[in-house]
Amino acid sequence: MTALPMTRTYARRARFPVGAAALFALLLVGVLLALRPTFTPPTLTQIDTGFLNALQPITPENAGDLTQVAQLGNGRVFDVDWHGDMIAVGGALGVWLYDSTHLTEAPRLLPAQQTMYARRVALTWSRTNPLVAAPDGDTIRVWNAETGEEVGAFSDGDDKHWDVVAISPDGRYVAGGENMLGYEVTQRWALNVWEVETGEITFIRNLQNPILNLDFNPLRLYQFAAQTFGGTWVFNAEENDFAGISYPQSPATNLDVGLDYSPNGETLAFGTENGVLIWNVETRQVEQEIIINADLTPYVTDVAFSTDGAYLAIASRNFGVNLWNVLLQSWITGEPDHLDHEGFQDVSALVFNNALRSSLLASVQLGSTLSVFSFGTGMTLTNQRDFTAPIMRADLNADNRTIAAGGMDGYIDVWNLETGREVYAVNSELANLTDLAFTPDGSLLAYSGRLGRIQAGVSGEREPGRTLVNRRGGVSLLNAETGEYVRRLGDLEDYFYLFAFSPDGETLAAYDGFDNNVKTWNWETADESSAGEALFTSPVSIDRLGYSADGSLITVTSFNNDLAFYDAVTGDQQTPFETPIPRVIDVAYSPDGSRMVVAQRLATYTSYITLHDVEAGALIFPLQYTTNTDLVTNLTFSPDGALIAAIIDENRVHVWDAATGELLFDHGDAYIPNSQLMFSRDGRMIVTADWDGLIRVWGIPE
């Protein structure tokens, strides 16, 4: 057996019982630790009054000059680390630093240059060298966590996409790795280590699998672990020639499967298909195999040892967060139950405070909330929803000033584009918000989704105007100006997956994903919980639902099926085109109803977008673009019908000349999947609401 090289060692820390955590939780309130940094509020993107009026109309002649003119929100958060009284959170805009003794105060932002959907963060803390590191596109950035000053920016000069990061306990080395999130998959994934003071690369590897996690040994300073799809490797940052040792494992079942050294540095915990393994690095033996559930895949997202190493917190998508007693090899919180984990929702990262010897656990939930929980008391100390979750649905009101965005956390955030400020936020309590739209007259905001366990009562909220709506299921209608509940269409048990308003604004059509029925209401006169009228039943599940420009037809797309048309009054199926249009992904009508743009899925699983003459039922021409996927969403015409826009390949905004099919604008970002796209009613803006939780405004400034 090849000996694993070791270097410097820290003294081992004595274990302390988690039962003492209640005392520390009480002491935490009001106790200030020495050398706490000075925090300043984050910068919120502002838009000067009158800015929107200065934008030119977007035309085929100037569409190629589209530029991002504004950005709203703090974006999504993904990762967390905690040392002493500082909590570092990796977010779309950079690294946010919280004072853990004053979590209701605004965090401090260390801004990054590249917006990232899933930014990792690593924090190390000493009085002489407090550092925080995070990936920033093709660079790894390191800041002084106390002053906010950038200590270094590290890259190897090649076209790399750094995604994961770790920093040695003494701050001497920083490691970065690539995985395959959001951009083209390569055959090799880079793993580098730099010396922070000199910027010298001390370790280089090109691995055969994407790198999911990195972690430095807390005692053997320069030993570090890299978790990949193919196994977990252990290397030494000071020995580039050392081949490393690995625990071969089956490929991971998701992209965030957790990796953490025990405090004594002897073992590694990492997620597997059914749970977590605790692996002894020295003996290369599995010490414990923790099965969360043998029948239902848990999808482990992160693991964290307590300060004394006696406990292991395990986060998974299907079972929330559970605490394992490493010494007794049993669950502290009872057997994991996928139906009973309401205290933890979609946790992407968690960490114990490794300086305060307590059972306090910080986690990032739903992409928008930082939570601190005490296992000692069984209480959530705080939930800070200071961020915006990945955006599922969005719509721009007829006033061209108000946009509503529905996030993965069940909240609907309504923004004023002119001021850049949030107007209000509503907790829908939906586990899956499926659709959202303003009524054509702009008076009401409608949303639909699936019943869920999204919890209300978020504490410590600094922004006024947050509203709790205790209505779930059906299609809910809110006052667009205030966010106040008006009424619900349909029953609480109805699962309306999609809905659309008729062009005249009188009728709402909604698709029930449980029974494949499409129902309609006159939304202005319908009573509370009105069941609506069943218009037709689709033989297959529906992916897109919309009205023709004149309101006479409802168009329906479904996976790998022909484009279908139904009479909007009788529900009878219609055949306006002699030749069926197969495998339709998305469809949109021109404002005058004379043309229809259709995206189709080809047999090669790429896409093909064509423009059709509605009256003649004939193909006019295909749109010009290149793609390697079948991902096309948000097809739409500009208000004057001169332009066509869509999201291609999940992260590319395209704009075409509707008269020629020529591609005029192509903007993509490997780190930012786009979710929604819409033209303003005056044709001066394109607004995207994206998976990184940010809203972006595109236009042509005068």
XYZ file of C-alpha atoms in Angstrom:
702
model
C 0.000 0.000 0.000
C 1.403 3.382 -0.993
C 1.763 5.683 1.988
C -0.194 8.895 1.813
C 2.134 11.880 2.290
C 1.237 14.178 5.144
C 2.628 17.555 6.109
C 1.754 19.866 8.973
C -0.721 19.027 11.693
C -2.962 20.967 14.042
C -3.569 19.842 17.618
C -6.723 17.801 18.001
C -9.669 19.434 19.714
C -11.512 17.788 22.572
C -15.031 16.634 21.885
C -17.929 18.300 23.617
C -21.477 16.994 24.046
C -24.216 18.303 21.772
C -26.403 18.556 24.872
C -24.549 21.703 25.827
C -25.853 23.361 22.669
C -28.926 24.787 24.384
C -26.698 26.881 26.639
C -24.676 28.135 23.697
C -27.842 28.879 21.713
C -29.003 31.126 24.554
C -25.602 32.760 24.888
C -25.530 33.367 21.156
C -28.207 36.048 21.498
C -26.577 39.276 22.598
C -23.023 37.961 22.705
C -20.560 39.714 20.436
C -17.320 38.033 19.529
C -14.124 40.033 19.253
C -12.868 41.365 15.932
C -16.254 41.263 14.244
C -16.052 42.903 10.782
C -17.900 46.094 9.991
C -20.822 45.266 7.723
C -22.325 47.542 5.115
C -25.635 47.028 3.288
C -25.606 45.328 -0.121
C -25.900 47.356 -3.276
C -29.241 46.993 -5.033
C -29.387 47.768 -8.716
C -31.152 51.084 -9.187
C -32.779 52.478 -12.301
C -32.953 56.259 -12.608
C -36.423 57.740 -12.946
C -37.210 58.240 -16.616
C -34.681 55.641 -17.727
C -37.258 53.413 -19.414
C -38.709 56.307 -21.392
C -35.255 56.961 -22.866
C -35.081 53.530 -24.515
C -35.544 53.362 -28.277
C -38.090 50.999 -29.841
C -36.430 47.703 -30.760
C -36.490 47.235 -34.549
C -34.898 44.905 -37.100
C -32.422 47.699 -37.822
C -31.101 48.043 -34.251
C -31.867 44.685 -32.594
C -28.270 43.599 -33.107
C -27.249 46.352 -30.668
C -29.351 45.090 -27.776
C -27.562 45.442 -24.454
C -28.373 44.697 -20.846
C -29.477 47.995 -19.323
C -30.639 46.892 -15.866
C -30.606 44.005 -13.413
C -32.950 43.453 -10.458
C -32.689 41.370 -7.315
C -29.958 39.838 -5.171
C -30.128 36.562 -7.080
C -30.003 32.967 -5.982
C -27.754 31.598 -3.210
C -26.297 28.116 -3.262
C -23.462 27.397 -0.797
C -22.576 28.286 2.801
C -19.559 28.167 5.139
C -19.274 29.263 8.766
C -16.298 30.188 10.929
C -16.547 32.046 14.222
C -19.148 34.777 13.932
C -18.960 34.983 10.140
C -21.207 33.116 7.721
C -20.228 33.232 4.042
C -22.906 32.516 1.446
C -22.107 31.900 -2.220
C -24.630 33.674 -4.440
C -25.263 34.674 -8.026
C -23.672 38.115 -7.541
C -20.719 37.041 -5.405
C -20.105 36.180 -1.758
C -22.413 37.534 0.968
C -20.985 37.813 4.488
C -23.260 37.695 7.550
C -22.479 38.453 11.174
C -23.947 35.343 12.812
C -24.714 37.286 16.019
C -26.772 39.841 14.039
C -28.341 37.852 11.228
C -31.185 40.301 10.779
C -28.691 42.957 9.685
C -27.954 43.311 5.980
C -25.115 41.111 4.743
C -22.004 42.520 3.106
C -21.437 41.679 -0.568
C -18.049 40.827 -2.033
C -18.999 41.288 -5.699
C -17.837 38.904 -8.397
C -17.391 39.834 -12.049
C -19.213 36.788 -13.456
C -22.783 36.080 -12.391
C -23.078 32.373 -11.551
C -26.103 30.185 -10.958
C -24.400 27.864 -8.425
C -21.460 29.643 -6.801
C -19.501 27.691 -4.191
C -17.730 29.369 -1.288
C -14.910 28.455 1.126
C -14.060 30.335 4.317
C -11.059 30.021 6.609
C -10.692 32.155 9.687
C -7.735 33.230 11.793
C -6.970 36.590 13.357
C -4.039 37.060 11.032
C -5.446 35.616 7.823
C -9.275 35.538 7.503
C -9.943 34.545 3.890
C -12.943 33.680 1.758
C -12.685 32.132 -1.721
C -15.176 31.582 -4.537
C -15.142 30.707 -8.257
C -15.745 33.598 -10.646
C -16.036 32.204 -14.164
C -12.512 31.553 -15.437
C -10.986 32.833 -12.170
C -10.827 31.806 -8.512
C -11.070 34.909 -6.307
C -9.845 35.232 -2.734
C -10.795 38.126 -0.459
C -9.808 39.201 3.025
C -13.045 38.351 4.817
C -12.600 41.128 7.356
C -11.771 44.061 5.093
C -13.360 42.891 1.844
C -10.112 43.583 -0.009
C -9.312 41.190 -2.865
C -6.204 39.193 -1.990
C -5.779 37.440 -5.325
C -7.399 36.294 -8.566
C -6.148 32.920 -9.783
C -6.319 31.350 -13.235
C -4.093 29.171 -15.374
C -4.510 31.219 -18.558
C -6.596 28.597 -20.346
C -10.322 28.676 -21.038
C -11.487 27.124 -17.776
C -14.857 27.233 -16.042
C -14.161 26.974 -12.310
C -17.128 25.718 -10.318
C -15.914 24.316 -6.988
C -13.416 25.734 -4.515
C -11.644 24.959 -1.234
C -9.072 26.812 0.834
C -6.512 25.294 3.216
C -7.085 25.887 6.950
C -4.112 28.243 7.199
C -5.078 30.114 4.022
C -1.897 29.197 2.198
C -3.480 27.297 -0.695
C -6.679 27.580 -2.704
C -8.001 24.777 -4.913
C -10.402 25.023 -7.851
C -12.147 22.411 -9.960
C -14.414 22.176 -13.001
C -17.692 20.348 -13.389
C -20.216 20.276 -16.219
C -22.934 22.670 -15.049
C -24.415 24.796 -17.795
C -21.911 24.497 -20.606
C -20.342 22.083 -23.058
C -19.031 18.870 -21.566
C -15.331 18.280 -22.115
C -13.363 15.069 -21.904
C -11.175 16.335 -19.056
C -11.962 18.430 -16.011
C -9.230 20.597 -14.503
C -8.167 20.505 -10.852
C -5.634 23.159 -9.813
C -4.078 24.376 -6.565
C -2.487 27.828 -6.217
C -0.342 29.296 -3.451
C -2.331 32.342 -2.343
C 0.626 34.592 -1.535
C 2.593 34.037 -4.754
C -0.095 32.936 -7.216
C 2.093 29.968 -8.196
C 0.322 26.802 -9.352
C 1.567 23.968 -7.151
C -0.751 21.198 -8.317
C -2.401 20.385 -11.653
C -4.608 17.461 -12.629
C -6.949 16.804 -15.537
C -9.515 14.322 -14.279
C -11.743 12.074 -16.339
C -14.933 13.044 -14.509
C -16.623 16.293 -13.450
C -15.485 17.552 -10.033
C -18.427 17.916 -7.651
C -16.794 18.964 -4.372
C -13.434 19.879 -2.834
C -12.377 19.908 0.825
C -9.074 20.393 2.667
C -8.163 18.218 5.645
C -8.589 20.349 8.804
C -5.477 18.913 10.491
C -3.194 17.648 7.734
C -3.210 21.067 6.174
C -2.323 20.397 2.570
C -4.125 17.126 2.057
C -7.346 17.694 0.155
C -10.147 15.586 -1.264
C -11.898 15.872 -4.628
C -15.259 14.234 -5.195
C -16.022 13.334 -8.805
C -18.621 11.351 -10.694
C -16.221 8.411 -10.781
C -14.952 8.397 -7.188
C -13.486 10.376 -4.326
C -9.775 11.216 -4.574
C -7.269 12.389 -1.972
C -4.261 14.467 -3.040
C -1.568 16.662 -1.523
C -1.331 20.303 -2.582
C 2.463 20.349 -2.167
C 3.187 17.133 -4.064
C 2.197 17.438 -7.696
C 3.816 14.094 -8.518
C 1.705 12.201 -5.999
C -0.876 10.178 -7.945
C -3.430 10.287 -5.142
C -5.620 7.590 -3.646
C -9.285 7.050 -4.367
C -12.380 5.303 -3.196
C -14.083 3.998 -6.353
C -17.819 4.428 -6.198
C -20.773 4.171 -8.514
C -21.478 7.360 -10.465
C -23.302 10.004 -8.469
C -27.044 10.280 -8.979
C -27.070 14.073 -8.845
C -24.596 16.936 -9.109
C -24.274 17.967 -5.470
C -23.567 14.970 -3.324
C -21.656 16.317 -0.321
C -18.085 15.949 0.953
C -16.642 16.707 4.403
C -13.594 15.746 6.456
C -14.115 14.775 10.073
C -12.580 17.292 12.514
C -9.738 14.888 13.354
C -8.898 14.544 9.669
C -9.016 10.759 9.720
C -12.209 10.126 7.765
C -14.185 11.527 4.857
C -17.958 11.526 4.554
C -19.508 11.693 1.103
C -22.882 11.066 -0.469
C -23.788 7.973 -2.459
C -26.885 6.720 -4.227
C -28.671 5.475 -1.097
C -27.007 7.556 1.602
C -23.524 8.389 2.887
C -20.222 6.579 3.344
C -17.684 7.375 6.064
C -14.311 6.363 4.662
C -11.021 6.140 6.588
C -8.400 7.909 4.497
C -5.473 6.145 6.226
C -6.730 2.557 6.102
C -8.820 3.070 2.962
C -11.648 1.159 4.584
C -15.298 2.082 4.814
C -16.034 2.609 8.494
C -19.762 3.239 8.167
C -22.347 2.939 5.428
C -25.351 5.098 6.276
C -28.479 4.079 4.367
C -31.077 6.847 4.294
C -33.574 4.772 2.355
C -33.111 1.624 0.308
C -36.260 2.080 -1.769
C -36.447 5.809 -2.519
C -33.337 7.569 -3.816
C -32.591 10.364 -1.309
C -30.488 12.558 -3.650
C -27.934 13.661 -1.060
C -26.917 17.295 -1.525
C -24.474 17.936 1.338
C -22.949 16.506 4.512
C -21.349 18.206 7.530
C -19.599 16.940 10.663
C -20.286 18.622 13.996
C -17.386 20.392 15.698
C -16.491 17.396 17.831
C -17.028 14.868 15.025
C -19.646 12.975 17.002
C -22.494 13.853 14.649
C -23.016 14.072 10.910
C -25.747 16.207 9.353
C -27.000 14.897 6.009
C -29.085 16.959 3.589
C -31.050 15.313 0.795
C -33.791 16.443 -1.532
C -36.245 13.731 -0.591
C -35.594 13.518 3.158
C -34.625 17.012 4.280
C -31.854 17.195 6.908
C -31.172 14.326 9.316
C -28.600 13.952 12.103
C -26.518 10.785 12.441
C -24.714 9.810 15.663
C -21.303 8.721 14.391
C -20.330 7.113 17.711
C -23.526 5.117 18.240
C -24.183 4.654 14.500
C -27.828 5.602 14.789
C -30.177 8.444 13.831
C -30.584 11.223 16.377
C -33.649 12.689 14.702
C -35.436 9.371 14.109
C -35.595 7.377 10.912
C -35.641 9.689 7.869
C -39.140 10.246 6.523
C -39.641 11.739 3.081
C -43.077 13.021 4.126
C -41.963 14.749 7.312
C -39.122 17.211 6.845
C -40.971 20.494 6.759
C -38.245 22.314 8.674
C -35.861 21.828 5.756
C -36.833 22.410 2.137
C -34.523 21.720 -0.812
C -31.243 22.282 1.066
C -28.294 22.814 -1.276
C -25.622 23.270 1.417
C -25.158 23.056 5.172
C -22.376 23.591 7.732
C -21.879 23.484 11.487
C -20.205 26.438 13.134
C -16.731 24.992 13.603
C -15.528 27.647 16.036
C -18.441 27.816 18.467
C -18.782 24.391 20.000
C -22.494 24.072 19.608
C -25.071 22.233 17.591
C -25.889 25.287 15.461
C -26.282 24.409 11.803
C -26.529 26.882 8.922
C -28.146 25.849 5.654
C -29.138 27.358 2.320
C -32.693 26.422 1.392
C -34.744 26.854 -1.776
C -32.068 29.075 -3.297
C -33.313 32.102 -1.355
C -33.098 31.538 2.395
C -30.294 31.255 4.956
C -31.474 29.225 7.957
C -29.820 28.647 11.317
C -31.099 25.653 13.284
C -30.156 24.301 16.710
C -30.216 20.539 17.038
C -29.696 21.048 20.754
C -33.021 22.855 21.197
C -34.784 21.585 18.083
C -35.555 25.170 17.099
C -34.975 27.223 13.977
C -33.283 30.384 15.214
C -33.754 32.341 12.013
C -34.770 32.129 8.362
C -33.384 34.985 6.287
C -35.016 35.288 2.875
C -32.640 37.949 1.589
C -32.336 36.501 -1.903
C -34.439 35.480 -4.894
C -34.874 31.823 -5.768
C -34.485 30.425 -9.286
C -37.330 31.945 -11.295
C -39.885 29.464 -12.617
C -42.426 31.851 -14.207
C -42.637 35.587 -14.854
C -44.850 38.127 -16.584
C -44.635 41.818 -17.439
C -47.746 43.879 -16.783
C -49.454 46.019 -19.398
C -48.076 49.151 -17.700
C -44.539 48.170 -18.888
C -43.318 48.979 -15.374
C -44.350 46.057 -13.169
C -42.945 42.542 -13.423
C -43.920 39.520 -11.328
C -41.529 36.594 -10.883
C -42.480 33.280 -9.279
C -39.573 31.456 -7.648
C -38.702 27.904 -6.719
C -39.310 28.799 -3.067
C -42.996 29.491 -3.720
C -42.666 33.256 -3.391
C -43.928 35.696 -6.007
C -41.806 38.850 -6.080
C -43.249 41.904 -7.783
C -40.804 44.596 -8.943
C -41.014 48.118 -10.287
C -38.668 48.298 -13.271
C -38.434 52.062 -13.139
C -37.154 52.267 -9.560
C -35.473 48.869 -9.357
C -37.302 48.226 -6.073
C -39.393 45.288 -4.970
C -43.031 46.381 -4.523
C -44.172 43.356 -2.527
C -43.665 39.621 -2.152
C -46.333 36.954 -1.695
C -45.787 33.483 -0.273
C -47.978 31.208 -2.402
C -47.098 28.182 -0.202
C -46.862 26.130 -3.380
C -44.196 23.475 -3.702
C -44.305 23.868 -7.464
C -45.474 27.176 -8.934
C -46.391 26.201 -12.493
C -47.738 29.345 -14.163
C -48.111 33.061 -13.552
C -49.615 35.931 -15.580
C -51.248 39.321 -15.247
C -54.781 39.702 -16.563
C -54.806 41.545 -19.917
C -56.082 44.727 -18.261
C -53.288 44.535 -15.653
C -55.637 44.656 -12.653
C -55.034 41.149 -11.282
C -52.132 38.725 -11.000
C -52.949 35.028 -11.456
C -50.858 32.017 -10.472
C -51.246 28.252 -10.272
C -49.340 25.294 -8.915
C -49.212 22.176 -6.795
C -49.936 21.828 -3.094
C -46.761 21.706 -1.068
C -45.009 22.141 2.229
C -43.474 25.562 1.690
C -43.607 27.105 5.149
C -44.719 30.581 6.081
C -43.404 32.682 8.937
C -40.000 33.643 7.548
C -38.325 35.559 10.354
C -36.062 38.561 10.328
C -37.423 40.054 7.105
C -36.181 43.591 6.609
C -38.236 44.537 3.571
C -41.812 45.731 4.209
C -44.855 44.541 2.317
C -44.399 40.780 2.539
C -47.783 39.084 2.362
C -48.880 35.580 3.332
C -51.580 34.011 1.178
C -53.174 30.983 2.816
C -54.609 29.678 -0.445
C -53.267 26.652 -2.259
C -54.304 24.831 -5.432
C -56.525 26.044 -8.269
C -55.780 29.362 -9.965
C -55.409 32.178 -7.442
C -56.066 35.827 -8.290
C -54.347 38.701 -6.472
C -54.771 42.443 -6.649
C -51.859 43.359 -8.929
C -51.204 46.647 -7.135
C -51.233 45.434 -3.528
C -50.782 41.649 -3.672
C -53.958 41.107 -1.658
C -55.917 37.918 -2.262
C -59.062 38.342 -4.411
C -60.373 34.827 -5.101
C -59.519 31.362 -6.311
C -60.823 29.582 -9.392
C -61.126 25.827 -9.047
C -60.828 23.579 -6.019
C -57.877 23.349 -3.640
C -57.198 19.862 -4.954
C -57.046 20.969 -8.603
C -53.581 20.995 -10.109
C -53.683 23.515 -12.917
C -50.360 23.179 -14.659
C -50.896 25.855 -17.335
C -53.348 28.646 -18.031
C -53.904 31.407 -20.601
C -56.105 34.489 -20.934
C -58.088 35.038 -24.125
C -56.998 38.073 -26.193
C -60.186 39.957 -25.290
C -59.410 39.419 -21.625
C -62.746 37.821 -20.747
C -61.871 34.123 -20.483
C -59.260 32.152 -18.597
C -58.446 28.631 -19.828
C -56.521 26.281 -17.515
C -55.114 22.778 -17.983
C -55.567 20.309 -15.124
C -52.505 18.080 -15.056
C -54.287 15.314 -13.133
C -57.143 14.535 -15.516
C -55.937 16.295 -18.744
C -59.044 18.496 -18.785
C -58.972 22.082 -20.034
C -61.469 24.249 -18.156
C -62.601 27.831 -18.752
C -63.991 30.667 -16.616
C -65.147 34.204 -17.052
C -62.662 35.284 -14.421
C -64.344 38.642 -13.747
C -67.711 37.148 -12.757
C -66.743 33.675 -11.484
C -67.392 32.980 -7.794
C -64.854 31.813 -5.226
C -63.828 28.176 -5.907
C -65.889 28.060 -9.106
C -65.276 24.727 -10.824
C -65.321 26.240 -14.302
C -66.606 24.595 -17.470
C -64.840 21.568 -18.936
C -64.023 22.578 -22.506
C -62.160 19.503 -23.755
C -59.993 16.607 -22.609
C -56.597 16.149 -24.192
C -55.622 12.554 -25.043
C -52.052 13.327 -23.930
C -50.436 15.579 -21.350
C -50.054 19.211 -22.433
C -46.788 21.154 -22.412
C -47.979 24.507 -23.853
C -51.409 26.145 -23.906
C -52.366 29.378 -25.654
C -54.970 31.257 -27.688
C -54.811 32.212 -31.338
C -54.571 35.966 -31.982
C -58.317 36.306 -32.649
C -59.250 34.095 -29.675
C -61.138 31.545 -31.764
C -58.728 28.650 -31.201
C -56.777 27.177 -28.304
C -53.457 25.714 -29.411
C -51.888 22.827 -27.540
C -48.431 21.257 -27.712
C -47.406 17.998 -26.103
C -44.191 16.016 -26.084
C -43.463 14.330 -29.447
C -47.016 14.929 -30.683
C -48.622 16.984 -33.455
C -49.678 20.567 -32.832
C -53.356 20.425 -31.828
C -56.123 23.047 -32.210
C -59.438 23.252 -30.335
C -62.421 25.565 -30.814
C -62.286 28.054 -27.935
C -66.097 27.984 -27.505
C -67.165 24.397 -28.224
C -63.947 22.515 -27.436
C -64.154 20.607 -30.727
C -60.800 19.697 -32.259
C -60.000 21.645 -35.432
C -57.635 21.074 -38.372
C -56.690 24.488 -39.792
C -53.588 22.978 -41.447
C -54.016 20.230 -44.029
C -50.650 18.746 -43.129
C -50.148 18.163 -39.402
C -47.120 19.811 -37.793
C -45.341 17.076 -35.802
C -43.223 17.083 -32.633
C -43.993 20.694 -31.708
C -42.129 22.220 -28.749
C -43.497 25.766 -28.750
C -45.730 28.036 -30.820
C -46.672 31.735 -31.016
C -48.978 33.873 -33.179
C -48.143 37.257 -34.654
C -50.202 40.141 -33.161
C -52.392 40.356 -36.282
C -52.863 36.575 -36.374
C -51.615 36.193 -39.961
C -48.459 34.243 -39.070
C -47.490 31.527 -36.658
C -43.964 30.604 -35.556
C -43.443 26.966 -34.589
C -40.520 25.193 -32.905
C -40.224 21.459 -33.612
C -38.141 18.675 -32.170
C -36.253 16.766 -34.850
C -35.500 13.056 -34.774
C -31.881 13.982 -34.021
C -33.099 15.778 -30.861
C -32.203 19.169 -32.194
C -34.722 21.905 -32.969
C -36.136 23.527 -36.103
C -38.102 26.800 -36.034
C -40.345 27.789 -38.947
C -42.715 30.624 -39.815
C -46.143 29.749 -41.279
C -48.917 31.613 -43.085
C -52.009 30.904 -40.979
C -54.651 31.536 -43.653
C -52.859 29.548 -46.344
C -51.643 26.897 -43.899
C -48.261 27.026 -45.621
C -44.637 27.241 -44.582
C -43.052 30.640 -45.271
C -39.423 30.020 -44.258
C -37.283 28.592 -41.451
C -35.519 30.856 -38.959
C -31.737 31.003 -39.156
C -29.784 29.669 -36.167
C -27.611 26.773 -35.026
C -28.170 24.475 -32.076
C -27.150 21.094 -30.710
C -30.215 20.623 -28.502
C -34.012 20.489 -28.759
C -34.489 23.182 -26.116
C -36.663 26.063 -27.346
C -38.924 28.082 -25.037
C -40.722 31.433 -24.860
C -41.299 31.932 -28.587
C -42.868 35.367 -28.953
C -43.449 38.165 -31.436
C -42.705 41.803 -30.715
C -45.860 43.957 -30.332
C -45.559 45.241 -33.932
C -44.852 41.751 -35.315
C -41.503 42.803 -36.796
C -39.349 40.621 -34.513
C -39.406 37.090 -33.114
C -37.590 36.178 -29.910
C -36.957 32.937 -28.025
C -34.673 31.194 -25.545
C -32.497 28.559 -27.242
C -30.443 25.852 -25.505
C -31.652 27.123 -22.100
C -29.154 30.009 -21.982
C -29.175 31.845 -25.335
C -31.479 34.777 -26.089
C -32.218 34.957 -29.828
C -33.961 37.703 -31.800
C -34.884 37.293 -35.490
C -36.197 39.535 -38.242
C -39.764 38.256 -38.742
C -39.733 39.400 -42.370
C -36.626 37.449 -43.402
C -35.830 34.880 -40.678
C -32.365 36.427 -40.234
C -30.820 36.032 -36.786
C -30.181 39.558 -35.476
C -29.158 38.961 -31.853
C -27.587 35.979 -30.104
C -26.552 36.315 -26.473
C -25.589 33.415 -24.233
C -23.946 32.916 -20.861
C -22.660 29.515 -19.840
C -23.417 30.194 -16.175
C -26.940 31.634 -16.493
C -29.812 29.422 -17.669
C -32.686 31.620 -18.837
C -36.215 30.845 -17.684
C -38.606 33.440 -19.131
C -38.513 36.037 -21.926
C -41.038 38.734 -22.848
C -41.356 41.934 -24.865
C -42.765 45.040 -23.208
C -46.068 46.191 -24.695
C -44.409 49.337 -26.098
C -41.668 47.297 -27.828
C -38.826 49.117 -26.055
C -37.632 46.289 -23.807
C -36.959 42.592 -23.719
C -37.067 41.280 -20.162
C -35.611 37.938 -19.089
C -36.242 36.277 -15.731
C -33.515 33.757 -15.126
C -32.613 30.638 -13.197
C -30.009 32.554 -11.159
C -32.854 34.497 -9.546
C -32.143 37.760 -11.389
C -34.333 39.817 -13.710
C -32.524 41.423 -16.650
C -33.733 44.239 -18.868
C -32.451 44.483 -22.461
C -32.845 47.529 -24.665
C -31.331 50.164 -26.952
C -30.380 53.255 -24.919
C -30.591 56.587 -26.715
